[in-house]
Amino acid sequence: MAGKSDKFYITTPIFYVNDVPHLGHSYTMVVSDIIARWHRLLGERVFFLTGTDEHGEKIAKAAELRKEEVKAFVDKLAEAYKACWKGLSISNDDFIRTTERRHEEVVFRFIEAMDRNGDLYKGEYEGWYCVPDETFFTDLQLKEGRCPVCGRDVQKLKEESYFFRLSKYQDRLLEYYKANENFLAPKSRSAEIINRVKGGLKDLSITRKSVKWGIPFPMDRKHNIYVWVEALINYLSALDWRSEKSDLFWPADVHMVGKEINWFHSVIWPAMLFSAGLEPPRKVFAHGWWTVEGQKMSKSVGNVVDPMAMAGKYSVDALRYFLVREIPLGDDGDFSEKALRLRLNNELAADLGNLAYRVLSITEKFDGKIEGSPELEASLDLKGIEKDMQELNLSGALERIWHFIKACNKYVNDKKPWEMDGAELSNALYNLLESLRIISILVSPFMPETSDRLNAQLGVKSGLLSEAKFGAFKGKVKKGEYLFRKIDA
Ligand code: MSP
């Protein structure tokens, strides 16, 4: 088998299928898709995974409320997720559903490995449970008697349960964080995790006797596995753990998650992996939330934005661009359509769209050979873009790309190619067409459809990042529609 140095495995959370996807879920998908596509541009072997989390009390209740049979209910919603991701040009390589047989099989093997390691024992759980978050809380953790995460009512639980010796892994986790500085990301959130782990870890209840919609606990089938524990294992079940595929792709390079589920991914999951004898992922990135008037966008608050409606109104690529350009990855941001329109009008239409249209219009009227020497090269900070992408600073990379686009527009304004002819015009067009070809490569992870359209107009094939440098222009230009049109309020 080929070496592992050029593999890249990125995952998103698997989403609960209690309702259709909203813009918050789409954000995680778009961010992860851009990173996956970037690594494909680098020529790496990429595996990009998403899926749906289909068990547990929350989903059983959602189906019951709608008077639907649970399996039929989750089947329908899983399709809604798939359709939405297709609509947003998401390029996932697989889609795992926790009701699939392949998932259950790996979950059994994983739990057995933890058990063989002496990490599971029977006891009694007594404490609180938040159904919408599917999370256990102690008295001390509650906020004014309610869930500290979502503020909703919690229920009292007292039942027989099997436990995972999470407490055993405190030191090992702290050592791992120390030895792997990039594991907890962004840095601004790492202290919180480290301090909580330093404060001590309690063993985790990992089975529920009273929850019927779930995967049976292999050692005692009167119990079902706690939904979070089996859900985390999806990252391995999609690789068919203990196969050539899992040997190649594990450990995951990035688990992209929202900040409210950081603890599960940065603490519980690595401890489970230690227990099963596996390496933890290389990085857990906990991104921020889209809010509406300061409140987290969520179905229960009733303030969700429909991603397909936004894409329909402004185009898929404008939405993708806006989502990553508007807020630095890691921060929260308030959603507004006005801000989306401003970015579409000023950056996509006025900068990128206008540049392409102007350059292609002039090129069409020129029938000489296009050649010259690269004068615009110095305005492109390719190293900076690569560094930003490596550090998952997606908005920073876009800023640098836009710096280059603006430099190209300035070049047009200053040089006035419409007043030129002969070798001078050939040289200006050479610079601008090569720049557009390079821009098209650089924006392709962010706006794949726009990149395809621009390539078609330039008459070039889509390239790898290694081709994002000035060479001979070989395209056959054929001007088309504007890439973006301005939209009024
Ligand atoms: N099923 C669990 C995850 C299990 S992963 C092994 C879950 N599902 S969820 O449907 O609630 O999705 C949560 C994720 O959706 C967040 O972590 C985040 O990635 C995304 N978002 C949901 N609402 C969001 C915002 N308002 N803003 C940004 N991201 C949001 O938790």
XYZ file of C-alpha atoms and ligand atoms in Angstrom:
520
model
C 0.000 0.000 0.000
C 1.128 3.550 -0.751
C 2.354 5.698 2.133
C 0.057 7.665 4.417
C 1.787 10.987 4.026
C -0.540 12.234 1.302
C -3.841 11.087 2.783
C -6.337 13.498 4.302
C -9.377 12.432 6.298
C -11.897 15.090 7.327
C -15.254 14.597 9.013
C -18.282 16.646 10.005
C -20.570 15.841 12.925
C -23.293 13.416 11.972
C -26.472 15.428 12.278
C -29.571 14.460 14.247
C -32.419 13.608 11.947
C -35.144 15.079 14.113
C -35.673 17.810 11.529
C -34.447 19.173 8.185
C -31.025 20.872 7.905
C -30.698 24.614 8.504
C -28.011 27.167 7.746
C -26.023 26.297 10.898
C -25.558 22.680 9.753
C -24.793 23.912 6.240
C -22.021 26.096 7.609
C -20.111 23.118 9.027
C -20.611 21.318 5.725
C -19.405 24.186 3.558
C -16.340 24.797 5.720
C -15.417 21.105 5.672
C -16.090 20.846 1.946
C -13.741 23.740 1.229
C -10.985 22.102 3.278
C -11.555 18.736 1.575
C -11.480 20.334 -1.875
C -8.324 22.257 -0.989
C -6.556 19.025 -0.090
C -7.710 17.484 -3.374
C -6.150 20.510 -5.108
C -2.920 19.612 -3.345
C -3.161 16.208 -5.020
C -3.793 14.333 -1.760
C -5.985 11.266 -1.333
C -8.947 12.759 0.473
C -11.735 11.055 2.364
C -14.500 13.457 3.358
C -17.200 12.012 5.577
C -20.565 13.228 6.770
C -23.756 11.467 7.773
C -26.697 11.302 10.129
C -27.112 10.429 13.808
C -30.356 8.486 13.918
C -30.790 6.858 17.336
C -31.752 8.028 20.811
C -34.605 9.507 22.744
C -34.701 12.844 20.942
C -35.331 11.226 17.568
C -37.746 8.603 18.871
C -39.768 11.440 20.403
C -39.683 13.539 17.232
C -41.087 10.600 15.241
C -43.729 9.909 17.871
C -44.812 13.542 17.848
C -45.425 13.295 14.112
C -47.104 9.918 14.535
C -44.606 8.271 12.217
C -42.796 4.970 12.502
C -39.212 5.803 13.563
C -37.343 4.032 10.777
C -39.547 5.569 8.062
C -39.128 8.949 9.754
C -35.318 8.812 9.834
C -35.156 7.427 6.280
C -37.035 10.455 5.032
C -34.914 12.959 6.930
C -31.627 11.326 5.954
C -32.713 11.907 2.344
C -33.421 15.560 3.137
C -29.862 15.950 4.412
C -28.403 14.253 1.359
C -30.450 16.464 -0.968
C -29.407 19.620 0.831
C -25.708 18.741 0.629
C -26.028 17.959 -3.043
C -27.731 21.314 -3.527
C -24.850 23.120 -1.821
C -22.169 21.409 -3.975
C -20.841 19.378 -1.054
C -18.349 16.771 -2.274
C -18.496 14.201 0.546
C -17.036 10.799 -0.343
C -19.388 8.859 1.904
C -22.517 9.367 3.960
C -22.800 7.223 7.066
C -26.110 6.546 8.787
C -26.014 5.109 12.296
C -28.941 2.810 11.456
C -26.811 1.045 8.877
C -25.570 -2.480 9.508
C -21.958 -1.486 8.732
C -22.094 1.013 11.594
C -23.555 -1.419 14.105
C -20.896 -4.031 13.310
C -18.033 -1.662 14.006
C -19.742 -0.335 17.147
C -19.908 -3.890 18.531
C -16.250 -4.527 17.825
C -15.242 -1.185 19.315
C -17.230 -1.703 22.534
C -15.776 -5.197 22.852
C -12.270 -3.787 22.517
C -12.983 -1.302 25.320
C -14.352 -4.120 27.444
C -11.315 -6.355 26.815
C -9.225 -3.483 28.099
C -11.122 -3.653 31.396
C -12.694 -0.227 30.947
C -16.401 -1.061 31.255
C -18.320 -1.906 34.419
C -21.898 -2.130 35.640
C -23.302 0.418 38.075
C -26.200 2.752 38.606
C -26.586 6.163 37.067
C -28.252 8.858 39.080
C -28.376 12.373 37.756
C -29.897 14.606 35.103
C -30.404 14.200 31.384
C -31.124 16.732 28.646
C -32.975 15.027 25.789
C -32.438 17.715 23.085
C -28.682 17.592 23.760
C -28.655 13.872 24.631
C -26.304 14.738 27.500
C -25.911 13.737 31.175
C -25.407 16.412 33.818
C -24.643 16.445 37.533
C -26.427 18.677 40.053
C -23.467 21.017 40.056
C -23.445 21.390 36.288
C -27.072 22.528 35.992
C -27.748 26.230 35.561
C -30.679 27.295 37.711
C -31.998 23.766 37.499
C -31.852 23.683 33.712
C -29.565 22.345 30.976
C -26.335 24.391 30.994
C -26.020 24.027 27.205
C -29.460 24.870 25.849
C -31.321 26.171 28.905
C -34.168 23.685 28.564
C -35.702 21.416 31.198
C -33.745 18.323 32.189
C -35.121 15.032 33.456
C -34.075 13.102 36.550
C -32.612 9.674 35.785
C -31.936 6.776 38.087
C -31.253 3.492 36.373
C -28.892 0.590 36.052
C -26.179 1.444 33.556
C -22.792 0.369 32.289
C -19.968 2.845 32.695
C -16.770 3.689 30.851
C -13.732 4.394 33.041
C -13.187 7.860 31.595
C -11.455 8.927 34.823
C -8.622 6.514 34.047
C -7.627 8.578 31.011
C -7.195 11.984 32.608
C -3.382 11.962 32.611
C -3.078 10.398 29.207
C -5.368 13.037 27.705
C -3.416 15.857 29.311
C -0.172 14.362 27.989
C -1.680 14.075 24.536
C -2.801 17.725 24.514
C 0.660 18.770 25.612
C 2.495 16.706 23.016
C 0.097 17.668 20.214
C -0.280 21.420 20.314
C -2.487 21.542 17.249
C -4.995 18.991 18.463
C -7.298 21.386 20.303
C -8.324 24.081 17.851
C -8.825 26.966 17.717
C -6.238 27.822 20.396
C -8.738 30.196 22.021
C -10.830 27.235 23.131
C -8.095 24.874 24.291
C -7.624 26.272 27.822
C -11.255 25.592 28.673
C -10.911 21.904 27.774
C -7.546 21.466 29.475
C -8.763 23.090 32.684
C -11.873 20.971 32.803
C -9.861 17.791 32.294
C -7.399 18.925 34.967
C -10.382 19.415 37.270
C -11.027 15.670 37.109
C -13.034 13.291 34.946
C -16.018 11.264 36.067
C -16.743 7.873 34.576
C -19.328 8.046 31.818
C -22.650 6.240 31.722
C -22.657 4.546 28.325
C -25.868 2.518 28.260
C -29.559 3.248 28.763
C -32.097 0.628 29.757
C -35.089 2.869 29.203
C -34.202 4.004 25.691
C -35.518 1.534 23.154
C -34.410 3.182 19.908
C -30.722 2.369 19.761
C -27.990 -0.194 19.252
C -27.954 -3.005 21.827
C -25.064 -3.171 24.267
C -23.307 -6.372 23.156
C -22.502 -7.565 26.696
C -26.047 -7.113 28.023
C -28.788 -6.733 25.455
C -31.339 -5.375 27.928
C -29.379 -2.137 27.540
C -28.922 0.089 24.526
C -25.702 2.011 23.921
C -25.808 5.702 24.848
C -26.390 7.522 21.558
C -23.287 9.744 21.814
C -20.970 6.795 22.372
C -22.121 4.933 19.291
C -22.371 8.134 17.234
C -18.701 8.990 17.771
C -17.723 5.581 16.431
C -19.182 6.569 13.029
C -15.799 8.046 12.158
C -14.417 4.525 12.175
C -17.421 2.590 10.941
C -17.370 4.533 7.675
C -13.795 3.276 7.233
C -14.905 -0.292 7.984
C -12.491 -0.302 10.941
C -9.748 -2.932 10.751
C -9.607 -2.820 6.992
C -7.098 -1.506 4.496
C -9.162 1.631 4.316
C -9.006 2.327 8.039
C -5.283 1.511 8.072
C -4.814 4.167 5.430
C -7.104 6.930 6.671
C -7.035 6.611 10.467
C -6.268 8.761 12.425
C -8.583 11.430 11.082
C -6.797 14.662 10.205
C -9.647 16.989 11.169
C -12.920 16.514 13.011
C -14.822 19.716 12.222
C -17.479 20.334 14.884
C -19.531 23.101 16.471
C -18.253 24.403 19.802
C -21.129 22.908 21.814
C -19.914 19.377 21.071
C -16.223 20.051 21.594
C -16.117 18.099 24.881
C -17.398 14.919 23.234
C -14.778 15.149 20.500
C -11.795 16.484 22.426
C -12.177 14.470 25.622
C -14.593 11.538 25.446
C -13.717 10.389 21.933
C -9.911 10.365 22.351
C -10.337 8.517 25.672
C -12.544 5.921 23.944
C -9.884 5.568 21.256
C -7.134 5.076 23.845
C -9.303 2.422 25.437
C -9.779 0.581 22.135
C -6.068 0.835 21.381
C -6.293 3.463 18.660
C -4.647 6.795 17.988
C -6.710 9.954 18.569
C -7.483 12.253 15.637
C -4.874 14.853 14.709
C -7.171 17.822 15.219
C -10.582 18.703 16.574
C -11.658 22.112 15.331
C -14.551 23.620 17.286
C -16.084 26.385 15.201
C -18.489 29.086 16.361
C -22.197 29.589 15.868
C -24.352 31.508 13.472
C -26.709 33.545 15.517
C -29.769 35.615 14.697
C -29.981 38.776 16.737
C -27.469 37.267 19.119
C -29.272 33.958 19.679
C -27.903 30.662 18.383
C -29.688 29.641 15.222
C -31.625 26.497 16.087
C -34.872 24.786 15.326
C -36.051 24.938 18.922
C -35.530 28.700 19.130
C -37.439 28.954 15.845
C -34.988 31.333 14.148
C -33.528 29.062 11.489
C -32.584 30.195 7.994
C -33.280 27.814 5.113
C -30.007 27.253 3.216
C -31.701 26.237 -0.022
C -33.858 29.354 -0.033
C -30.721 31.500 0.360
C -28.908 29.562 -2.355
C -31.918 29.936 -4.637
C -32.031 33.669 -4.119
C -28.318 34.509 -4.254
C -26.704 31.405 -5.846
C -25.000 28.500 -4.131
C -21.534 29.961 -4.590
C -22.470 33.386 -3.228
C -23.827 31.668 -0.124
C -20.711 29.497 0.260
C -18.464 32.520 -0.183
C -20.427 34.600 2.303
C -20.447 31.908 4.991
C -16.668 31.606 5.119
C -15.751 35.203 4.267
C -18.055 36.838 6.775
C -16.708 35.332 10.013
C -13.232 34.027 10.831
C -13.442 30.288 11.455
C -13.839 29.826 15.202
C -15.846 32.989 15.868
C -19.609 33.445 16.183
C -21.410 35.643 13.695
C -24.830 37.167 13.293
C -26.619 36.279 10.079
C -28.067 39.005 7.916
C -29.186 38.942 4.324
C -28.022 42.505 3.936
C -24.442 41.478 4.727
C -24.753 38.641 2.195
C -25.965 41.055 -0.496
C -23.116 43.456 0.221
C -20.518 40.728 -0.249
C -22.231 39.481 -3.392
C -22.480 42.943 -4.915
C -19.133 44.382 -3.863
C -16.825 41.413 -3.900
C -18.268 38.762 -6.179
C -19.927 40.959 -8.811
C -17.818 44.155 -8.685
C -14.406 42.553 -8.107
C -14.351 39.024 -9.528
C -17.281 39.098 -11.967
C -16.303 42.441 -13.396
C -12.655 41.487 -13.831
C -13.531 38.353 -15.779
C -16.079 40.128 -17.941
C -13.814 43.037 -18.829
C -10.795 40.903 -19.612
C -12.717 38.383 -21.679
C -14.496 41.130 -23.631
C -11.192 42.684 -24.682
C -9.637 39.294 -25.426
C -12.450 38.379 -27.775
C -11.644 41.356 -29.968
C -7.959 40.521 -30.143
C -6.826 38.003 -32.738
C -3.060 37.908 -32.126
C -1.047 35.428 -30.112
C -1.256 35.909 -26.353
C 2.172 36.052 -24.787
C 4.230 38.226 -22.471
C 6.089 38.363 -19.213
C 4.466 38.000 -15.803
C 3.989 41.414 -14.240
C 1.111 40.531 -11.937
C 2.857 37.605 -10.269
C 4.207 39.786 -7.464
C 0.666 40.648 -6.323
C -0.131 37.013 -5.612
C 0.853 35.729 -2.160
C 0.538 32.036 -2.854
C 2.661 31.027 0.143
C 0.416 33.093 2.417
C -2.689 31.467 0.975
C -1.229 28.002 1.470
C -0.291 28.832 5.057
C -3.761 30.202 5.789
C -5.400 27.077 4.393
C -3.049 24.857 6.373
C -4.080 26.742 9.524
C -7.766 26.620 8.516
C -7.878 30.396 8.282
C -10.314 30.271 5.375
C -11.376 33.911 5.533
C -7.714 34.946 5.597
C -7.019 32.935 2.443
C -9.983 34.591 0.726
C -8.683 38.009 1.720
C -5.359 37.251 0.068
C -7.073 35.945 -3.067
C -9.127 39.127 -3.178
C -6.029 41.228 -2.767
C -4.841 39.639 -5.998
C -8.178 40.136 -7.778
C -8.142 43.806 -6.816
C -4.570 44.128 -8.087
C -5.718 42.683 -11.425
C -8.576 45.187 -11.627
C -6.162 47.995 -10.843
C -3.867 46.737 -13.601
C -6.771 46.988 -16.061
C -7.648 50.502 -14.876
C -4.048 51.711 -14.984
C -2.983 50.077 -18.241
C -6.225 50.694 -20.174
C -5.772 47.726 -22.510
C -8.687 48.979 -24.662
C -6.343 51.746 -25.816
C -3.535 49.306 -26.652
C -2.671 47.130 -29.616
C 0.029 44.753 -30.840
C 2.664 43.358 -28.472
C 1.637 45.695 -25.680
C -1.941 44.451 -25.726
C -0.783 40.866 -26.049
C 1.338 41.268 -22.916
C -1.485 42.854 -20.879
C -3.908 40.129 -21.901
C -1.349 37.456 -21.152
C -1.029 38.791 -17.613
C -4.753 39.092 -17.060
C -5.716 35.747 -18.575
C -3.059 33.851 -16.651
C -4.206 35.655 -13.501
C -7.798 34.650 -14.156
C -6.757 31.038 -14.726
C -4.874 31.065 -11.407
C -7.759 32.801 -9.611
C -10.052 30.110 -10.922
C -7.875 27.405 -9.361
C -7.656 29.260 -6.056
C -11.384 29.907 -5.720
C -12.377 26.417 -6.848
C -12.626 24.939 -3.324
C -14.789 27.867 -2.214
C -16.932 28.256 -5.328
C -16.624 25.125 -7.481
C -19.376 26.055 -9.924
C -17.992 29.548 -10.513
C -14.566 28.075 -11.121
C -16.026 25.659 -13.699
C -17.820 28.500 -15.466
C -14.721 30.660 -15.512
C -12.620 27.780 -16.831
C -15.157 27.241 -19.609
C -14.903 30.911 -20.592
C -11.121 30.829 -20.486
C -11.131 27.569 -22.415
C -8.911 25.812 -19.866
C -9.246 22.639 -17.803
C -9.475 22.852 -14.023
C -5.999 22.620 -12.545
C -4.239 21.463 -9.391
C -2.608 23.953 -7.060
C 0.776 23.124 -8.596
C -0.538 24.743 -11.791
C -1.375 28.017 -10.046
C 1.675 29.797 -11.431
C 2.364 31.934 -14.467
C 3.221 29.909 -17.563
C 2.147 30.017 -21.179
C -1.541 30.825 -21.637
C -3.060 27.957 -23.609
C -6.775 28.663 -23.342
C -9.280 29.265 -26.132
C -11.304 32.171 -24.796
C -15.047 32.341 -25.258
C -16.739 35.037 -23.208
C -19.974 33.998 -21.490
C -22.414 35.439 -18.975
C -21.322 37.561 -16.027
C -20.157 35.260 -13.230
C -22.230 37.198 -10.680
C -24.972 39.798 -10.947
C -25.700 42.464 -8.389
C -28.907 42.111 -6.425
C -30.879 45.036 -5.005
C -32.500 44.854 -1.589
N -25.624 14.282 16.475
C -24.756 15.186 17.165
C -23.339 15.090 16.629
C -22.725 13.725 16.722
S -21.135 13.684 16.005
C -20.527 12.185 16.417
C -25.267 16.599 16.967
N -26.084 16.805 15.933
S -26.772 18.200 15.540
O -27.713 17.901 14.504
O -27.284 18.849 16.700
O -25.651 19.056 14.866
C -24.821 19.850 15.619
C -23.819 20.528 14.703
O -24.473 21.284 13.676
C -22.957 21.543 15.413
O -21.901 20.947 16.123
C -22.497 22.388 14.257
O -21.543 21.706 13.522
C -23.777 22.488 13.435
N -24.626 23.592 13.868
C -25.889 23.505 14.367
N -26.350 24.770 14.617
C -25.395 25.659 14.301
C -25.312 27.064 14.327
N -26.303 27.832 14.739
N -24.162 27.630 13.901
C -23.101 26.892 13.457
N -23.143 25.565 13.432
C -24.273 24.923 13.849
O -24.884 17.455 17.747
